[in-house]
PDB file of C-alpha atoms in Angstrom:
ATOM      1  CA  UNK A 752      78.539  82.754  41.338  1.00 38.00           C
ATOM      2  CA  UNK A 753      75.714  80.022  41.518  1.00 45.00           C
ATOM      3  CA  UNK A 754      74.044  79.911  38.366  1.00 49.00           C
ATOM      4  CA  UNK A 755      70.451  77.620  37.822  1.00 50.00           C
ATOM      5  CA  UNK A 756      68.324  77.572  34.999  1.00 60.00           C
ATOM      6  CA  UNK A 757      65.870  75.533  33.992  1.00 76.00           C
ATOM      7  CA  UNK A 758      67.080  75.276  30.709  1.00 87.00           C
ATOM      8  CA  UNK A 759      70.214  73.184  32.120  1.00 91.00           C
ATOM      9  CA  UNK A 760      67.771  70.847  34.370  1.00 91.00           C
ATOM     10  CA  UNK A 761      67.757  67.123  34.157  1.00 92.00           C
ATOM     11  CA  UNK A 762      64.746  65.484  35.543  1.00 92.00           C
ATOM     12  CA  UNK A 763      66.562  62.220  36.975  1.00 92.00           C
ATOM     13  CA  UNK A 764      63.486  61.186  38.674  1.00 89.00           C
ATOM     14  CA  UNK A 765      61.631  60.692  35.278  1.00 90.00           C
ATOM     15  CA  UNK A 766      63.790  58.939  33.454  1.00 92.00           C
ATOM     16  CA  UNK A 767      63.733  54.967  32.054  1.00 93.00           C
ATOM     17  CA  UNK A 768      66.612  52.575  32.994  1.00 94.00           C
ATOM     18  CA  UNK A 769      68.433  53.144  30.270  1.00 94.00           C
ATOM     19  CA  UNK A 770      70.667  56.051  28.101  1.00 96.00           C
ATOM     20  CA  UNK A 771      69.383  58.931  26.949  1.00 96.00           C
ATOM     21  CA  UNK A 772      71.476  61.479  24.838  1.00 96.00           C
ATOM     22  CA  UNK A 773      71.586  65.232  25.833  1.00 95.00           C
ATOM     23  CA  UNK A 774      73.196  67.727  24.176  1.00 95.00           C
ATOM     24  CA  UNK A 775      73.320  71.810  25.283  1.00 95.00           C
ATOM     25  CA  UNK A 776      74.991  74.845  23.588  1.00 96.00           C
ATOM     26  CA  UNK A 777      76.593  76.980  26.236  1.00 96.00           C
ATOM     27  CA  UNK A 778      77.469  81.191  24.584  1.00 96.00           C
ATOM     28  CA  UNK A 779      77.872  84.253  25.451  1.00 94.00           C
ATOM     29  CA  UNK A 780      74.567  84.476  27.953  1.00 93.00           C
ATOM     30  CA  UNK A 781      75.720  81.463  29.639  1.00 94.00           C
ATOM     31  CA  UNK A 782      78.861  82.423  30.653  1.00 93.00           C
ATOM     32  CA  UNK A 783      77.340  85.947  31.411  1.00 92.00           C
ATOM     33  CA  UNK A 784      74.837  84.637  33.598  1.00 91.00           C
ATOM     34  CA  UNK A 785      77.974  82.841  35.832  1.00 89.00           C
ATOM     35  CA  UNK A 786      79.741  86.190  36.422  1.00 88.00           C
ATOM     36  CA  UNK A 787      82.994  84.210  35.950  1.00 87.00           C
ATOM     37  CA  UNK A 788      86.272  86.014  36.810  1.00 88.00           C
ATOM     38  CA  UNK A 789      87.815  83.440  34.325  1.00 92.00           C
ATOM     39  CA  UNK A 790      85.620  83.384  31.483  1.00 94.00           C
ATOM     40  CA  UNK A 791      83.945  85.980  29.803  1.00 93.00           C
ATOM     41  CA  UNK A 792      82.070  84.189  26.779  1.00 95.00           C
ATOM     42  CA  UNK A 793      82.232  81.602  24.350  1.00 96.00           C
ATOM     43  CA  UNK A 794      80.885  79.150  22.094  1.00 97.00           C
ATOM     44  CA  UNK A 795      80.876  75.509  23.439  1.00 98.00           C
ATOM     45  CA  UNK A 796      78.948  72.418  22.648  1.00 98.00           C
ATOM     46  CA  UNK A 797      78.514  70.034  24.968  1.00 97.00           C
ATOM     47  CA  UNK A 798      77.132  66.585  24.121  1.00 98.00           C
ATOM     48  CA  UNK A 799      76.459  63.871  26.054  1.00 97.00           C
ATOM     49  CA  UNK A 800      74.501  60.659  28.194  1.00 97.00           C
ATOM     50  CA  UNK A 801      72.685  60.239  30.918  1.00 97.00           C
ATOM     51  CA  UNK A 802      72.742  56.382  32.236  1.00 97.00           C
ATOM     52  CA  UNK A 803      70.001  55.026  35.118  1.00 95.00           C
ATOM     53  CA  UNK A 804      70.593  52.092  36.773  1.00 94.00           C
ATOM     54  CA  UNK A 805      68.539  52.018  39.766  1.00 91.00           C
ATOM     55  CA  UNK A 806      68.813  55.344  41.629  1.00 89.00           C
ATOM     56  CA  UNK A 807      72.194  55.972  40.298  1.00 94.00           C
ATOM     57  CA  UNK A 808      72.899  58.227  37.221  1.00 96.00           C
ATOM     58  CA  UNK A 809      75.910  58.018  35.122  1.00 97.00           C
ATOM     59  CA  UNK A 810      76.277  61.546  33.286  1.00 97.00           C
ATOM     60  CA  UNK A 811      79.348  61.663  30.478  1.00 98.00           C
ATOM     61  CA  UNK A 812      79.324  64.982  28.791  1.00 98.00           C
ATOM     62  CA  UNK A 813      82.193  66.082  26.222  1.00 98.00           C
ATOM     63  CA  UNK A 814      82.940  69.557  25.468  1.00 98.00           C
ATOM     64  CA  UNK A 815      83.749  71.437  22.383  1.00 98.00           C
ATOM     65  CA  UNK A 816      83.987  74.874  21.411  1.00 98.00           C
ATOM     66  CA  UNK A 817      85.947  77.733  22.681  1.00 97.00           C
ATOM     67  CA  UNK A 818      86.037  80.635  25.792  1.00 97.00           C
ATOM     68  CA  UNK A 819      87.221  83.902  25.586  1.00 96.00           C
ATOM     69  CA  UNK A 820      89.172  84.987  28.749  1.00 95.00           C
ATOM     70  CA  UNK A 821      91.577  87.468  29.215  1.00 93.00           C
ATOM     71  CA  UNK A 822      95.841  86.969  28.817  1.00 92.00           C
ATOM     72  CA  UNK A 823      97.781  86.677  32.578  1.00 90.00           C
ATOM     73  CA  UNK A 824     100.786  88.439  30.998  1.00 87.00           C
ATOM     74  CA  UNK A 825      99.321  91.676  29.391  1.00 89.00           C
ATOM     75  CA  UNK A 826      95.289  91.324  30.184  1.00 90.00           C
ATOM     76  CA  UNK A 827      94.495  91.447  26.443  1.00 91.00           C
ATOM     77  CA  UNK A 828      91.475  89.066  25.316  1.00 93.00           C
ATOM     78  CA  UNK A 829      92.094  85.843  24.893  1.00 94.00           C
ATOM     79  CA  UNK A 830      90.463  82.827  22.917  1.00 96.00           C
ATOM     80  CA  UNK A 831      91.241  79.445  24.416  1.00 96.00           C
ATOM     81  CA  UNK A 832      89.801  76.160  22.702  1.00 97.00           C
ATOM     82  CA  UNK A 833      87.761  73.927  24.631  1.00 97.00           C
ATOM     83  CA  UNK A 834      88.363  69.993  24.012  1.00 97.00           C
ATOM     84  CA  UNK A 835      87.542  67.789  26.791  1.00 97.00           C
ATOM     85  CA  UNK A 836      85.333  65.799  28.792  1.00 97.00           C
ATOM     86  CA  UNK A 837      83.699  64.766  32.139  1.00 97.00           C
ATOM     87  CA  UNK A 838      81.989  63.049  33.977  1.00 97.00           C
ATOM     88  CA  UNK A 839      79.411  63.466  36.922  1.00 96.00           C
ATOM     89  CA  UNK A 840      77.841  60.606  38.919  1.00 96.00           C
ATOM     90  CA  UNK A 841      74.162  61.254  40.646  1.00 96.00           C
ATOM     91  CA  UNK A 842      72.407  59.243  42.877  1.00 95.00           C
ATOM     92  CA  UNK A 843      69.450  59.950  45.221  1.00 91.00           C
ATOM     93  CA  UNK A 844      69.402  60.968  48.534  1.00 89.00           C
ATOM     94  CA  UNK A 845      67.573  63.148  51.440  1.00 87.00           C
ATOM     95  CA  UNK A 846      69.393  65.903  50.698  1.00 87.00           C
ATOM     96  CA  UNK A 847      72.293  67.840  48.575  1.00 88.00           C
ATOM     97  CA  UNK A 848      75.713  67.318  48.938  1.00 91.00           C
ATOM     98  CA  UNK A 849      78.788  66.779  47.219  1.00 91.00           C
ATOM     99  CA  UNK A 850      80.590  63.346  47.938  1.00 91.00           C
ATOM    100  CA  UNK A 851      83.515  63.840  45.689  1.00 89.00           C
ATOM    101  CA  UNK A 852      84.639  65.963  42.526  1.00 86.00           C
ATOM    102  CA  UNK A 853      82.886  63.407  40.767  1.00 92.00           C
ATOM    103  CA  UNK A 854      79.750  62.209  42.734  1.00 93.00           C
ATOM    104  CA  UNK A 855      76.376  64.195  43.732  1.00 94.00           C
ATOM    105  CA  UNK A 856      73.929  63.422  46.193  1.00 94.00           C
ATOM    106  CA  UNK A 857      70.328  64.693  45.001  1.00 92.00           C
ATOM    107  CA  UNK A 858      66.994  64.891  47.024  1.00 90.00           C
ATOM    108  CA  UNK A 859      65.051  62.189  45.293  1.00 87.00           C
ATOM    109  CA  UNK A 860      61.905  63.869  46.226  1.00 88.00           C
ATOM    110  CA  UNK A 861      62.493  66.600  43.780  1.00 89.00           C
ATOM    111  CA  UNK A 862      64.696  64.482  41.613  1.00 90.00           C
ATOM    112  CA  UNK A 863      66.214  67.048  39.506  1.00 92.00           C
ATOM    113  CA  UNK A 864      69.908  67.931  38.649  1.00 92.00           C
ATOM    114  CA  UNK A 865      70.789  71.314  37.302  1.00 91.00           C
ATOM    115  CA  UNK A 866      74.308  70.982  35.179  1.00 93.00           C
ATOM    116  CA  UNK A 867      74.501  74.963  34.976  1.00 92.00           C
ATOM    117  CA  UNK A 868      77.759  75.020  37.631  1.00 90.00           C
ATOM    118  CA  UNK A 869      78.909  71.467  36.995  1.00 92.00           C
ATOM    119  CA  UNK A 870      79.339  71.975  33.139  1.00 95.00           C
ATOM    120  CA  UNK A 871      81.250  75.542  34.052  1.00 95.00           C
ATOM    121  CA  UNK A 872      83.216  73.930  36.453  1.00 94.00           C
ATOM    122  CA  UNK A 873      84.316  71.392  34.052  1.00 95.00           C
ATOM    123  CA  UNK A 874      85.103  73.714  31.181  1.00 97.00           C
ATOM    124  CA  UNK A 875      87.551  75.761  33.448  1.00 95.00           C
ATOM    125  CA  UNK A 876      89.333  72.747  34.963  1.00 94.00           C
ATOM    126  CA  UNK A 877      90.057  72.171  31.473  1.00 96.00           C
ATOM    127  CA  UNK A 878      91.703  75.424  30.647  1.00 95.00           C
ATOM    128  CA  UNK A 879      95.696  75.780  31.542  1.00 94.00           C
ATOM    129  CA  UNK A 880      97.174  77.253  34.908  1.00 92.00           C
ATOM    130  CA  UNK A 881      98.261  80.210  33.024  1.00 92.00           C
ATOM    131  CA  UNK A 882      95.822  81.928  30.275  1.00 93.00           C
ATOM    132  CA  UNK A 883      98.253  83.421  27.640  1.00 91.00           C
ATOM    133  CA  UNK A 884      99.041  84.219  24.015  1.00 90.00           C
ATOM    134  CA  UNK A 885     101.691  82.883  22.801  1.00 89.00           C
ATOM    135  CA  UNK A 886     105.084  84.233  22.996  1.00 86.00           C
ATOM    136  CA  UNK A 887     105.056  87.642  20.709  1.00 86.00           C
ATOM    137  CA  UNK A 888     101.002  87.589  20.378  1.00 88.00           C
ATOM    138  CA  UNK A 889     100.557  90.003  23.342  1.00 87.00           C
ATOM    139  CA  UNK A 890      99.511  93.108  23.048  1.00 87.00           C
ATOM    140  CA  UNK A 891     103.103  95.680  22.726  1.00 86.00           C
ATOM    141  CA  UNK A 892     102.000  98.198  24.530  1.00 87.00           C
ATOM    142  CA  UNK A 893     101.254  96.843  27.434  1.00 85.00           C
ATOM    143  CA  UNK A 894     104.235  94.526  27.362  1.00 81.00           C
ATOM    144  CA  UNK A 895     106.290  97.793  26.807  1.00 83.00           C
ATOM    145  CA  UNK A 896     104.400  99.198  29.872  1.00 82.00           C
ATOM    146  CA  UNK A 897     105.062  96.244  32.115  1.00 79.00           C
ATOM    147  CA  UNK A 898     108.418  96.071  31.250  1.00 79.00           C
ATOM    148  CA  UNK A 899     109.102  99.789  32.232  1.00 80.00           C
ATOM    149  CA  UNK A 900     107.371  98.954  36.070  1.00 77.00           C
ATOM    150  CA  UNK A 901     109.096  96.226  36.138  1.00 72.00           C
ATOM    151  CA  UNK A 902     112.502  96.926  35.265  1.00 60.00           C
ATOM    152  CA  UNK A 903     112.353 100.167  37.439  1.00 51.00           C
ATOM    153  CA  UNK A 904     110.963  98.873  40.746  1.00 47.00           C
ATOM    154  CA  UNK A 905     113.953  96.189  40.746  1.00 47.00           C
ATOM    155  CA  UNK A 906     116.411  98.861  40.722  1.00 45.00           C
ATOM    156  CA  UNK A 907     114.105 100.500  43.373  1.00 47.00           C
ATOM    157  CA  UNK A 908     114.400  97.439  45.809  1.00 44.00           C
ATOM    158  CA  UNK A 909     118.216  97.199  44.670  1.00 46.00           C
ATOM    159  CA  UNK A 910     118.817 100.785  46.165  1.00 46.00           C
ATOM    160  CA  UNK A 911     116.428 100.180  48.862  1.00 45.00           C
ATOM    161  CA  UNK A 912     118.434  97.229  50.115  1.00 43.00           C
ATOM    162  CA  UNK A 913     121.619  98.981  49.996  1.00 46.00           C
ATOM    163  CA  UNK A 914     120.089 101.863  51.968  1.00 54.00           C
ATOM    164  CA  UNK A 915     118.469 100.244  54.445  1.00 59.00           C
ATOM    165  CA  UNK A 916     121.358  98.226  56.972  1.00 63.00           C
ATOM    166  CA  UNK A 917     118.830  95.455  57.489  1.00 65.00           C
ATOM    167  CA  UNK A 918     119.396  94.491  53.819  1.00 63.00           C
ATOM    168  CA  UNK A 919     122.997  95.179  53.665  1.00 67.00           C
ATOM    169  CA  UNK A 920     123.820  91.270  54.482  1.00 69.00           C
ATOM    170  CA  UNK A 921     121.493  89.923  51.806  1.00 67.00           C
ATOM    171  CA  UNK A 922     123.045  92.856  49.012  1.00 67.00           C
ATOM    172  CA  UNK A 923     126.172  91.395  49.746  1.00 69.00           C
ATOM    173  CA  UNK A 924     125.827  88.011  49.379  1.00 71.00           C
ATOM    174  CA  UNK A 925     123.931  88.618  45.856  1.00 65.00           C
ATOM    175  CA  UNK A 926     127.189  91.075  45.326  1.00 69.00           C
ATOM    176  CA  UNK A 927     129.326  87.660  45.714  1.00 69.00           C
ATOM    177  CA  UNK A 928     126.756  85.580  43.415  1.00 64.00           C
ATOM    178  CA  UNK A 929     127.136  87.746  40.600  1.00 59.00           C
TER     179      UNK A 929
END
């Protein structure tokens, strides 16, 4: 799922001590590009800072926009808003490597940072556990469908348990909870 593009590229390296704004829009090819099992387009506008002191980068970036992804309860498309922010510390090294969530070790020799996975990571850290409409926005007929699997494989396990003796002990205790 690695994603790079030049278009997402910071040249650290080349930069004043000071900040600089950045700002990048992040649709539909974006998202595309990252083959993302969680998102499958969107509209977001990220806008942002990029502080040098020394070798060190400071890197603040606020999101805004929105993602389409698909409903956990009946796998309808979904539109979730996007409202939050990050931020990504940089500092030079000899090689790659991740420190932390939050801090990046760069090769200084190249001296470039591309954002492409860091931004997506960020976005769907912001989205909630469970992706769904809210209560009566799903699609019917798939609720309708789910609801007549899942209603009939409990009896199925019910009469399964009864049937088979190594279940008999646990269908009688739930016999003497209800």
């Amino acid at each position: 799922m690695e994603y790079a593009s030049n278009q997402f590229a910071l040249k650290l390296k080349t930069l004043s001590e000071s900040k600089h704004p950045m700002a990048f829009d992040l649709d539909d090819d974006y998202f595309e590009a990252l083959e993302s099992p969680v998102i499958s387009g969107g509209s977001v506008k990220m806008r942002g800072t990029v502080e040098r002191v020394g070798s060190v980068f400071t890197i603040e970036m606020d999101f805004m926009g929105e993602v389409r992804s698909t409903c956990d309860r009946c796998l309808a498309p979904l539109l979730l808003p996007v409202n939050t922010n990050a931020r990504l510390i940089v500092k030079f090294g000899e090689e790659y490597r991740e420190e932390s969530e939050e801090i990046i070790v760069i090769s200084e020799r190249e001296g470039v940072v591309d954002l492409s996975w860091q931004m997506y990571e960020f976005i769907v850290l912001s989205l909630p556990m469970q992706r769904m409409h809210p209560e009566g926005e799903c699609d019917p007929e798939m609720i309708s469908v789910m609801n007549r699997y899942s209603s009939g494989s409990q009896t199925e396990f019910r009469e399964n348990a009864v049937a088979d003796p190594r279940w008999a002990a646990l269908a009688s205790l739930k016999e003497k909870k209800d």
